[in-house]
């Protein structure tokens, strides 16, 4: 019984608070509207002399809010049509088949996943991440590649394609 009485007291208190809140809110008088003078064309002439202030943004150490956080590194200038077949393949997907010694510089033969063969020479661009063939040694090819991480930081890494030795020539 005592519990029901406390519940009714609480409900009554809530109604009283709503009543007083409504009474206080309605007791406030609205502000009178300002008198606006109209010119001959029907436009307000009170604010005619004021010119809008020009806003200038000074970034300081702030980053540009319109630049993606994920891709702040180098933007690729090449479209898919301008890339060579070797630039459309990941370096890890290339298979080094052979190396040919030449007085002008060694050349390497690689095979793409679709079975096509290509010749590599020093300076040739290879891979999806702007890789360049740096050196061709007797048993491996060293490729320098630029990769951008999630935050857009560019890191230079070396990928090595090694020539697989045959089973009988150990």
XYZ file of C-alpha atoms in Angstrom:
170
model
C 0.000 0.000 0.000
C 2.833 2.318 0.890
C 4.443 1.536 -2.451
C 1.336 2.655 -4.412
C 1.160 5.872 -2.434
C 4.823 6.681 -3.351
C 4.093 6.008 -7.018
C 1.128 8.429 -6.982
C 3.231 11.057 -5.259
C 5.860 10.706 -7.969
C 3.265 10.980 -10.768
C 1.745 14.056 -9.089
C 5.164 15.654 -8.740
C 5.849 15.076 -12.454
C 2.526 16.712 -13.429
C 3.251 19.678 -11.149
C 6.675 20.167 -12.745
C 5.177 20.053 -16.245
C 2.498 22.576 -15.237
C 4.972 25.056 -13.749
C 7.353 24.675 -16.692
C 4.538 25.420 -19.132
C 3.388 28.399 -17.054
C 6.891 29.908 -16.902
C 7.484 29.381 -20.617
C 4.196 30.985 -21.645
C 4.766 33.925 -19.253
C 7.745 35.145 -21.293
C 6.699 37.799 -23.718
C 8.027 37.609 -27.247
C 10.408 40.347 -28.358
C 8.822 42.964 -30.574
C 9.923 42.839 -34.201
C 12.260 45.540 -35.404
C 10.892 48.209 -37.668
C 12.336 47.813 -41.148
C 12.386 50.799 -43.432
C 11.753 50.012 -47.072
C 13.158 52.032 -49.943
C 11.491 52.872 -53.242
C 12.160 49.408 -54.679
C 10.762 47.618 -51.623
C 14.201 46.515 -50.346
C 15.463 47.128 -46.833
C 17.708 50.170 -46.636
C 18.932 49.589 -43.090
C 21.688 47.132 -44.050
C 22.466 48.600 -47.463
C 25.675 50.306 -46.314
C 27.191 47.194 -44.725
C 29.497 45.137 -46.940
C 30.070 41.475 -46.161
C 33.419 40.711 -44.572
C 35.804 38.620 -46.635
C 36.838 35.349 -45.027
C 40.404 34.148 -45.382
C 41.484 30.693 -44.264
C 44.928 30.450 -42.680
C 45.749 26.747 -42.403
C 48.890 26.929 -40.268
C 49.644 23.367 -39.157
C 46.191 22.056 -40.026
C 45.686 19.513 -42.752
C 43.433 20.153 -45.729
C 40.014 18.694 -44.792
C 39.216 17.930 -48.421
C 42.224 15.666 -48.985
C 41.685 11.971 -48.371
C 43.451 10.559 -45.335
C 43.965 7.266 -47.102
C 45.647 8.527 -50.288
C 47.964 11.448 -49.502
C 50.975 10.036 -51.371
C 51.856 10.353 -55.018
C 48.957 10.343 -57.400
C 49.284 7.943 -60.313
C 49.505 9.799 -63.592
C 49.193 6.699 -65.746
C 45.842 5.394 -66.764
C 45.278 1.677 -67.266
C 45.602 2.054 -71.066
C 49.070 3.668 -70.898
C 50.631 0.937 -68.730
C 52.819 -1.764 -70.223
C 51.878 -5.405 -69.572
C 54.691 -5.657 -67.002
C 53.285 -2.656 -65.096
C 49.888 -4.333 -64.740
C 51.320 -7.318 -62.837
C 52.515 -7.499 -59.225
C 56.249 -8.174 -58.960
C 55.591 -11.182 -56.734
C 53.584 -12.746 -59.596
C 56.544 -12.642 -62.005
C 58.617 -15.819 -62.455
C 62.300 -15.405 -63.366
C 63.040 -17.926 -66.127
C 66.577 -17.021 -67.186
C 69.357 -14.441 -67.324
C 71.392 -13.670 -70.444
C 74.855 -12.143 -70.122
C 75.449 -9.336 -72.606
C 78.383 -6.901 -72.984
C 75.884 -4.005 -72.883
C 74.365 -5.331 -69.670
C 72.637 -8.465 -68.468
C 69.056 -9.135 -69.518
C 66.508 -11.245 -67.679
C 63.615 -13.280 -69.021
C 60.476 -13.287 -66.857
C 57.126 -14.995 -67.254
C 53.786 -13.453 -66.235
C 50.956 -15.516 -64.711
C 49.238 -15.732 -68.110
C 52.315 -17.515 -69.550
C 53.773 -14.687 -71.633
C 57.500 -14.007 -71.560
C 59.152 -10.591 -71.351
C 62.746 -9.357 -71.338
C 63.919 -7.124 -68.490
C 66.823 -4.685 -68.682
C 68.148 -2.149 -66.172
C 65.877 0.917 -65.912
C 62.715 -0.821 -67.151
C 59.541 -0.064 -65.189
C 57.892 -3.150 -63.703
C 55.004 -3.817 -61.321
C 51.905 -1.995 -60.133
C 53.776 0.122 -57.573
C 56.159 2.051 -59.841
C 58.980 -0.473 -59.679
C 62.234 -0.047 -61.599
C 64.811 -2.724 -62.447
C 68.003 -1.602 -60.660
C 70.425 -4.511 -61.200
C 70.533 -7.803 -63.020
C 73.057 -10.185 -61.468
C 74.016 -13.739 -62.482
C 71.262 -15.380 -60.433
C 68.815 -12.622 -59.440
C 67.111 -9.389 -60.452
C 66.814 -6.486 -57.988
C 63.774 -4.242 -58.422
C 63.214 -1.049 -56.428
C 59.545 -0.349 -55.751
C 57.700 2.629 -54.218
C 54.660 1.726 -52.147
C 52.227 4.011 -50.300
C 50.815 2.806 -46.984
C 47.337 3.582 -45.632
C 48.365 7.029 -44.401
C 49.970 7.913 -47.734
C 53.581 7.631 -46.578
C 55.732 6.404 -49.464
C 58.276 3.720 -48.674
C 60.936 2.408 -51.040
C 61.455 -1.341 -50.925
C 63.637 -3.774 -52.837
C 62.071 -6.831 -54.388
C 64.345 -9.662 -55.496
C 63.472 -12.167 -58.202
C 65.751 -15.179 -57.806
C 66.542 -17.735 -60.456
C 65.427 -21.182 -59.313
C 68.167 -23.791 -59.498
C 67.367 -27.051 -61.235
C 67.106 -30.244 -59.204
C 70.087 -31.932 -60.925
C 72.528 -28.982 -60.638
C 72.763 -28.669 -56.879
